[in-house]
Tab-separated table of C-alpha atoms in Angstrom:
chain	number	residue	atom	x	y	z
L	15	MET	CA	25.255	-0.046	24.921
L	16	ILE	CA	25.967	-0.131	21.193
L	17	ARG	CA	23.444	-2.304	19.358
L	18	ILE	CA	24.784	-4.216	16.354
L	19	ALA	CA	22.486	-5.933	13.845
L	20	ILE	CA	24.098	-8.843	11.999
L	21	ASP	CA	23.097	-10.659	8.830
L	22	VAL	CA	24.138	-14.111	10.046
L	23	MET	CA	23.494	-15.795	6.682
L	24	GLY	CA	25.725	-13.457	4.657
L	25	GLY	CA	29.091	-14.418	3.170
L	26	ASP	CA	30.623	-17.536	1.691
L	27	HIS	CA	30.384	-19.441	4.989
L	28	GLY	CA	27.357	-17.879	6.713
L	29	PRO	CA	26.818	-18.724	10.385
L	30	ASP	CA	29.938	-20.947	10.526
L	31	VAL	CA	32.038	-17.763	10.380
L	32	VAL	CA	29.654	-14.973	11.381
L	33	ILE	CA	28.675	-16.379	14.774
L	34	PRO	CA	32.258	-17.119	15.935
L	35	GLY	CA	33.220	-13.677	14.601
L	36	ALA	CA	30.519	-12.017	16.691
L	37	ALA	CA	31.736	-13.974	19.722
L	38	LYS	CA	35.286	-12.683	19.154
L	39	ALA	CA	34.026	-9.113	18.849
L	40	LEU	CA	32.130	-9.526	22.115
L	41	GLU	CA	35.403	-10.418	23.847
L	42	ARG	CA	36.760	-7.008	22.795
L	43	HIS	CA	33.687	-4.909	23.544
L	44	ASN	CA	31.665	-5.423	26.710
L	45	ASP	CA	29.315	-2.575	25.859
L	46	VAL	CA	27.601	-4.216	22.870
L	47	THR	CA	24.471	-6.233	22.279
L	48	PHE	CA	23.659	-8.102	19.078
L	49	LEU	CA	20.532	-8.528	17.010
L	50	LEU	CA	21.110	-11.702	14.996
L	51	TYR	CA	19.090	-12.334	11.832
L	52	GLY	CA	19.295	-15.806	10.280
L	53	GLN	CA	17.779	-19.232	9.781
L	54	LYS	CA	17.150	-20.693	13.209
L	55	SER	CA	17.703	-24.322	12.206
L	56	LYS	CA	21.200	-23.522	10.876
L	57	CYS	CA	22.206	-21.076	13.584
L	58	ASP	CA	21.064	-22.744	16.798
L	59	PRO	CA	23.677	-25.575	16.816
L	60	ILE	CA	26.490	-23.052	16.369
L	61	LEU	CA	25.093	-20.540	18.847
L	62	ALA	CA	24.982	-23.287	21.461
L	63	GLN	CA	28.788	-23.215	21.475
L	64	TYR	CA	28.843	-19.553	22.520
L	65	PRO	CA	26.654	-19.093	25.623
L	66	ARG	CA	27.950	-15.571	26.358
L	67	LEU	CA	26.993	-14.458	22.860
L	68	VAL	CA	23.535	-15.947	23.326
L	69	GLU	CA	23.236	-14.045	26.593
L	70	LYS	CA	24.097	-10.741	24.904
L	71	SER	CA	21.993	-11.316	21.776
L	72	GLU	CA	18.445	-11.454	20.506
L	73	PHE	CA	17.802	-13.856	17.633
L	74	PHE	CA	15.285	-13.342	14.823
L	75	ASP	CA	14.342	-16.233	12.567
L	76	CYS	CA	14.528	-15.388	8.834
L	77	GLU	CA	13.845	-18.162	6.358
L	78	VAL	CA	15.059	-16.134	3.375
L	79	SER	CA	18.751	-15.417	2.777
L	80	VAL	CA	20.434	-13.604	-0.109
L	81	ALA	CA	22.768	-15.709	-2.258
L	82	MET	CA	26.260	-14.403	-3.022
L	83	ASP	CA	25.662	-14.613	-6.776
L	84	GLU	CA	22.171	-13.116	-6.739
L	85	LYS	CA	21.544	-10.013	-8.821
L	86	PRO	CA	20.738	-6.922	-6.714
L	87	SER	CA	17.343	-6.425	-8.384
L	88	GLN	CA	16.410	-10.052	-7.811
L	89	ALA	CA	17.607	-9.955	-4.198
L	90	LEU	CA	15.573	-6.815	-3.590
L	91	ARG	CA	12.397	-8.344	-5.028
L	92	ARG	CA	12.805	-11.653	-3.224
L	93	GLY	CA	14.354	-10.506	0.038
L	94	ARG	CA	12.717	-7.173	0.793
L	95	TYR	CA	11.191	-7.153	4.292
L	96	VAL	CA	11.879	-10.868	4.907
L	97	SER	CA	15.558	-11.716	4.327
L	98	SER	CA	18.212	-11.675	7.037
L	99	MET	CA	20.076	-8.950	5.123
L	100	TRP	CA	17.063	-6.651	4.818
L	101	ARG	CA	15.956	-7.078	8.417
L	102	ALA	CA	19.433	-6.281	9.759
L	103	ILE	CA	19.417	-3.024	7.758
L	104	GLU	CA	15.820	-2.278	8.731
L	105	ALA	CA	16.769	-2.552	12.406
L	106	VAL	CA	19.008	0.481	11.863
L	107	LYS	CA	16.236	2.370	10.070
L	108	VAL	CA	13.700	1.925	12.882
L	109	GLY	CA	16.235	2.685	15.601
L	110	GLU	CA	16.500	-0.804	17.074
L	111	ALA	CA	20.193	-1.057	16.091
L	112	ASP	CA	23.006	1.471	15.685
L	113	VAL	CA	24.809	-0.333	12.849
L	114	ALA	CA	24.261	-3.301	10.525
L	115	VAL	CA	27.067	-5.684	9.519
L	116	SER	CA	26.931	-8.189	6.663
L	117	ALA	CA	29.400	-10.295	4.681
L	118	GLY	CA	26.775	-10.855	2.007
L	119	ASN	CA	26.468	-9.958	-1.658
L	120	THR	CA	27.860	-6.400	-2.060
L	121	GLY	CA	25.464	-5.327	-4.809
L	122	ALA	CA	22.441	-6.643	-2.953
L	123	LEU	CA	23.573	-5.069	0.311
L	124	MET	CA	24.034	-1.672	-1.325
L	125	ALA	CA	20.688	-1.903	-3.135
L	126	MET	CA	18.839	-2.825	0.046
L	127	ALA	CA	20.655	-0.228	2.127
L	128	LYS	CA	19.831	2.549	-0.368
L	129	PHE	CA	16.198	1.436	-0.648
L	130	CYS	CA	15.700	1.027	3.098
L	131	LEU	CA	17.792	3.818	4.608
L	132	ARG	CA	17.818	6.289	1.697
L	133	THR	CA	20.691	8.641	1.012
L	134	MET	CA	21.377	11.753	3.034
L	135	ALA	CA	20.061	15.066	1.768
L	136	ARG	CA	22.038	16.351	-1.242
L	137	ILE	CA	23.997	13.086	-1.601
L	138	GLU	CA	23.379	11.606	-5.039
L	139	ARG	CA	25.474	8.468	-4.602
L	140	PRO	CA	26.696	6.599	-1.542
L	141	ALA	CA	30.249	5.296	-1.440
L	142	ILE	CA	32.051	2.353	0.117
L	143	ALA	CA	35.065	3.453	2.153
L	144	GLY	CA	37.807	0.963	2.953
L	145	ILE	CA	40.597	1.108	5.525
L	146	TRP	CA	43.988	0.688	3.853
L	147	PRO	CA	47.218	-0.335	5.653
L	148	THR	CA	50.065	2.033	4.760
L	149	LEU	CA	53.669	2.767	5.692
L	150	ARG	CA	52.388	5.507	8.014
L	151	GLY	CA	49.608	3.471	9.593
L	152	GLU	CA	46.202	3.463	7.899
L	153	SER	CA	44.375	5.530	5.316
L	154	ILE	CA	40.814	5.595	3.992
L	155	VAL	CA	40.088	4.978	0.313
L	156	LEU	CA	36.698	5.656	-1.281
L	157	ASP	CA	34.838	4.714	-3.367
L	158	ILE	CA	35.999	1.088	-3.609
L	159	GLY	CA	33.053	-0.287	-5.533
L	160	ALA	CA	29.655	1.167	-4.698
L	161	THR	CA	29.084	2.751	-8.104
L	162	ILE	CA	30.934	3.077	-11.379
L	163	GLY	CA	31.941	6.596	-12.352
L	164	ALA	CA	31.426	9.868	-10.508
L	165	ASP	CA	31.163	13.503	-11.521
L	166	SER	CA	33.076	16.354	-9.893
L	167	GLN	CA	30.365	17.198	-7.330
L	168	GLN	CA	30.094	13.558	-6.287
L	169	LEU	CA	33.863	13.356	-5.820
L	170	LEU	CA	33.670	16.437	-3.611
L	171	ASP	CA	30.928	14.715	-1.588
L	172	PHE	CA	33.202	11.672	-1.249
L	173	ALA	CA	35.972	13.939	0.045
L	174	LEU	CA	33.651	15.408	2.680
L	175	MET	CA	32.366	11.995	3.781
L	176	GLY	CA	35.829	10.427	3.794
L	177	GLY	CA	37.119	13.304	5.862
L	178	ALA	CA	34.330	12.815	8.403
L	179	MET	CA	35.162	9.100	8.607
L	180	ALA	CA	38.856	9.894	9.127
L	181	ARG	CA	37.968	12.215	11.997
L	182	ALA	CA	35.832	9.466	13.523
L	183	LEU	CA	38.434	6.725	13.039
L	184	PHE	CA	41.810	8.432	13.373
L	185	ASP	CA	40.921	11.194	15.840
L	186	VAL	CA	42.374	13.983	13.682
L	187	ASP	CA	40.793	17.436	13.518
L	188	ARG	CA	41.538	18.135	9.845
L	189	PRO	CA	42.495	14.998	7.877
L	190	THR	CA	44.536	15.334	4.699
L	191	VAL	CA	42.696	14.436	1.480
L	192	GLY	CA	43.940	13.705	-2.040
L	193	LEU	CA	42.254	12.926	-5.370
L	194	LEU	CA	43.572	9.800	-7.078
L	195	ASN	CA	44.906	10.681	-10.521
L	196	VAL	CA	47.423	9.593	-13.159
L	197	GLY	CA	49.798	12.368	-12.079
L	198	VAL	CA	50.111	15.149	-9.561
L	199	GLU	CA	50.131	17.937	-12.146
L	200	GLU	CA	46.923	19.960	-12.347
L	201	VAL	CA	46.654	19.487	-16.144
L	202	LYS	CA	46.590	15.678	-15.970
L	203	GLY	CA	43.667	13.294	-15.629
L	204	GLN	CA	40.042	13.155	-16.631
L	205	GLU	CA	38.016	16.338	-16.745
L	206	GLU	CA	35.792	15.231	-13.835
L	207	VAL	CA	38.835	14.737	-11.590
L	208	ARG	CA	40.409	18.080	-12.550
L	209	GLU	CA	37.088	19.827	-11.975
L	210	ALA	CA	36.671	18.098	-8.601
L	211	GLY	CA	40.095	19.346	-7.590
L	212	ARG	CA	39.089	22.888	-8.494
L	213	LEU	CA	35.816	22.614	-6.561
L	214	ILE	CA	37.515	21.298	-3.432
L	215	ARG	CA	40.213	23.983	-3.524
L	216	GLU	CA	37.690	26.778	-4.012
L	217	ALA	CA	35.403	25.410	-1.302
L	218	ASP	CA	38.243	25.944	1.206
L	219	LEU	CA	36.685	23.378	3.534
L	220	ALA	CA	37.395	23.775	7.234
L	221	THR	CA	37.021	20.045	7.935
L	222	ILE	CA	39.643	18.711	5.479
L	223	ASP	CA	43.144	19.649	4.350
L	224	TYR	CA	43.126	19.151	0.576
L	225	ARG	CA	46.578	18.192	-0.777
L	226	GLY	CA	45.787	17.982	-4.488
L	227	PHE	CA	46.274	14.955	-6.737
L	228	VAL	CA	47.916	11.735	-5.557
L	229	GLU	CA	49.051	8.734	-7.581
L	230	GLY	CA	48.531	5.014	-7.086
L	231	ASP	CA	51.755	4.450	-5.146
L	232	ASP	CA	50.763	7.202	-2.712
L	233	ILE	CA	48.007	4.955	-1.330
L	234	GLY	CA	50.486	2.509	0.183
L	235	LYS	CA	52.819	5.289	1.262
L	236	GLY	CA	50.059	6.875	3.312
L	237	THR	CA	50.686	10.261	1.695
L	238	VAL	CA	47.225	11.440	2.782
L	239	ASP	CA	44.632	10.289	5.303
L	240	VAL	CA	41.886	10.004	2.663
L	241	VAL	CA	42.224	9.005	-0.998
L	242	VAL	CA	39.199	9.883	-3.145
L	243	THR	CA	38.319	8.146	-6.408
L	244	GLU	CA	35.309	6.631	-8.179
L	245	GLY	CA	34.184	3.036	-7.686
L	246	PHE	CA	35.646	1.428	-10.817
L	247	THR	CA	39.188	2.650	-10.186
L	248	GLY	CA	38.917	2.178	-6.438
L	249	ASN	CA	37.794	-1.433	-6.706
L	250	ILE	CA	40.597	-2.282	-9.139
L	251	ALA	CA	43.131	-0.674	-6.793
L	252	LEU	CA	41.732	-2.679	-3.869
L	253	LYS	CA	41.821	-6.018	-5.687
L	254	ALA	CA	45.311	-5.299	-7.050
L	255	ALA	CA	46.575	-4.567	-3.524
L	256	GLU	CA	44.991	-7.730	-2.119
L	257	GLY	CA	46.490	-9.783	-4.927
L	258	THR	CA	49.913	-8.247	-4.398
L	259	ALA	CA	49.788	-9.042	-0.682
L	260	ARG	CA	48.970	-12.693	-1.440
L	261	GLN	CA	51.695	-12.798	-4.096
L	262	ILE	CA	54.346	-11.501	-1.691
L	263	THR	CA	53.272	-14.008	0.953
L	264	THR	CA	53.477	-16.892	-1.521
L	265	LEU	CA	56.871	-15.815	-2.891
L	266	LEU	CA	58.303	-15.478	0.620
L	267	ARG	CA	57.027	-18.909	1.584
L	268	GLU	CA	58.567	-20.465	-1.539
L	269	ALA	CA	61.882	-18.679	-1.018
L	270	ILE	CA	62.112	-19.783	2.603
L	271	SER	CA	61.510	-23.440	1.739
L	272	ARG	CA	64.128	-23.650	-1.040
L	273	SER	CA	67.140	-24.467	1.102
L	274	PHE	CA	68.262	-25.345	4.588
L	275	ILE	CA	70.144	-22.037	4.884
L	276	ALA	CA	66.984	-20.123	3.935
L	277	LYS	CA	65.061	-21.944	6.659
L	278	ILE	CA	67.740	-21.033	9.217
L	279	GLY	CA	67.529	-17.419	8.039
L	280	TYR	CA	63.763	-17.477	8.500
L	281	LEU	CA	64.117	-18.716	12.083
L	282	LEU	CA	66.583	-15.922	12.847
L	283	ALA	CA	64.272	-13.309	11.340
L	284	LYS	CA	60.995	-14.869	12.468
L	285	SER	CA	59.969	-11.901	14.618
L	286	ALA	CA	60.384	-9.546	11.657
L	287	PHE	CA	58.363	-11.870	9.419
L	288	ASP	CA	55.649	-12.034	12.065
L	289	VAL	CA	55.401	-8.227	12.080
L	290	LEU	CA	55.182	-8.242	8.270
L	291	ARG	CA	52.469	-10.910	8.309
L	292	GLU	CA	50.514	-8.992	10.909
L	293	LYS	CA	50.781	-5.759	8.919
L	294	MET	CA	49.674	-7.363	5.649
L	295	ASP	CA	46.893	-9.507	7.100
L	296	PRO	CA	43.724	-8.347	5.259
L	297	ARG	CA	41.570	-9.700	8.073
L	298	LYS	CA	42.819	-6.952	10.387
L	299	VAL	CA	41.443	-4.173	8.155
L	300	ASN	CA	38.295	-5.942	6.996
L	301	GLY	CA	35.114	-3.917	6.759
L	302	GLY	CA	33.963	-1.371	4.181
L	303	VAL	CA	31.761	1.464	5.423
L	304	PHE	CA	28.749	2.582	3.376
L	305	LEU	CA	28.865	6.373	3.476
L	306	GLY	CA	26.100	8.777	2.524
L	307	LEU	CA	23.163	6.803	3.936
L	308	ASN	CA	20.856	7.657	6.833
L	309	GLY	CA	22.432	4.966	8.951
L	310	ILE	CA	25.652	2.960	9.217
L	311	VAL	CA	26.137	-0.272	7.261
L	312	ILE	CA	29.390	-2.266	7.239
L	313	LYS	CA	30.317	-4.682	4.443
L	314	SER	CA	32.649	-7.505	5.444
L	315	HIS	CA	34.613	-9.458	2.857
L	316	GLY	CA	32.501	-12.444	1.862
L	317	GLY	CA	35.323	-14.977	2.109
L	318	THR	CA	36.763	-13.839	5.438
L	319	ASP	CA	37.114	-15.977	8.562
L	320	ALA	CA	35.904	-15.326	12.112
L	321	LEU	CA	38.789	-12.962	12.895
L	322	GLY	CA	38.056	-10.941	9.762
L	323	PHE	CA	34.352	-10.696	10.540
L	324	ALA	CA	35.159	-9.587	14.080
L	325	SER	CA	37.305	-6.825	12.552
L	326	ALA	CA	34.327	-5.680	10.462
L	327	ILE	CA	32.247	-5.494	13.644
L	328	ASP	CA	35.070	-3.468	15.231
L	329	VAL	CA	34.825	-0.939	12.391
L	330	GLY	CA	31.084	-0.627	12.910
L	331	TYR	CA	31.595	-0.205	16.643
L	332	ASP	CA	34.132	2.590	16.087
L	333	MET	CA	31.888	4.391	13.606
L	334	VAL	CA	28.972	4.416	16.054
L	335	HIS	CA	31.124	5.217	19.076
L	336	ASN	CA	32.671	8.225	17.324
L	337	GLY	CA	29.441	9.576	15.815
L	338	LEU	CA	30.148	9.044	12.105
L	339	THR	CA	26.645	9.873	10.843
L	340	ALA	CA	26.433	13.132	12.790
L	341	LYS	CA	29.895	14.181	11.573
L	342	ILE	CA	28.943	13.618	7.925
L	343	GLU	CA	25.617	15.433	8.316
L	344	ASN	CA	27.258	18.414	9.997
L	345	ASP	CA	30.003	18.639	7.355
L	346	LEU	CA	27.489	18.480	4.510
L	347	LYS	CA	25.267	21.126	6.120
L	348	ALA	CA	28.220	23.441	6.669
L	349	TYR	CA	29.389	23.075	3.065
L	350	HIS	CA	25.980	23.568	1.480
L	351	ALA	CA	25.136	26.476	3.780
L	352	ARG	CA	28.155	28.321	2.379
L	353	ARG	CA	26.964	27.642	-1.182
L	354	LEU	CA	23.504	29.144	-0.653
L	355	PRO	CA	23.053	32.670	-1.961
L	356	PRO	CA	22.680	35.357	0.726
L	357	PRO	CA	19.077	36.230	1.614
L	358	ALA	CA	17.577	39.139	-0.286
L	359	PRO	CA	17.551	42.393	1.729
L	360	GLU	CA	14.221	43.314	3.190
L	361	ALA	CA	12.285	45.961	1.257
L	362	LEU	CA	12.679	49.419	2.661
L	363	VAL	CA	9.455	50.539	4.324
L	364	VAL	CA	8.777	54.242	3.892
L	365	ASP	CA	6.500	56.038	6.278
L	366	GLU	CA	4.212	58.086	4.008
L	367	GLU	CA	2.844	60.262	6.800
């Protein structure tokens, strides 16, 4: 059984979306149980509609919930130990759950996760990794908003962690990795990015296949399995892609409704449009993974619906099922072991007799 802790109060819609989303995820995975953390008075009427979920869950009453607009420091002071968000994360820390899932305030979730779970040894900054639909299938992009800025060593850490996630998610032995840059030439870009490229090349990592610099349009092409960047750039890229997807959907809808002939054309091509809609549906790839912590935490989009939240649970399920944390730990240990200086030779003992 995979045990999933859920912050039921998180997100724009709270239990109205989270509980139906958990019920949908349960339909896909028979081998899960849920630990639900939320306000009993608000959750009970909704839970009553999903008896199978109730059967496979344990509910914990939490009177405190973190607001979507709450500052991380304020949320940490007010919600530490008592909020639904904190207790879901804490369940992972104490071994009662394998993964925590929340649609709540991103900054607060990251602050609580770092404070409660702590970062892995030698990891200075965690990252949020997102799954990105591409022309080739799916890629992983990180960091998409955990922290602003990153130095060369941190970008190398992101590459290692993203590679481990790709192995867990895509079942590839040596995923391809690229550094997001303003050009593919080695002389272009910020110094930190150029230095990170040098470090990754010289490390000659056995767990990833480093392909050098990639540009923004390479993300959608699926040029590499893992695209590495820092949180400011990654978050802008994510929001730009989401906005473009909504723009295309709106423009297509307007074009189809302009004339009778256009409507006939839509009916003839409906199956193709359905495939396009399915491919571009952000709910199907919902769920950012917090990497670099001593435990797995999944961040769902705050405004998603039940299908989107179920997708975030699916991501958490896959990460646990495929041993994400162990893969990251092993990759980090292997890399740092190679960086350690060789042990000093033992002093020669001379027999004086």
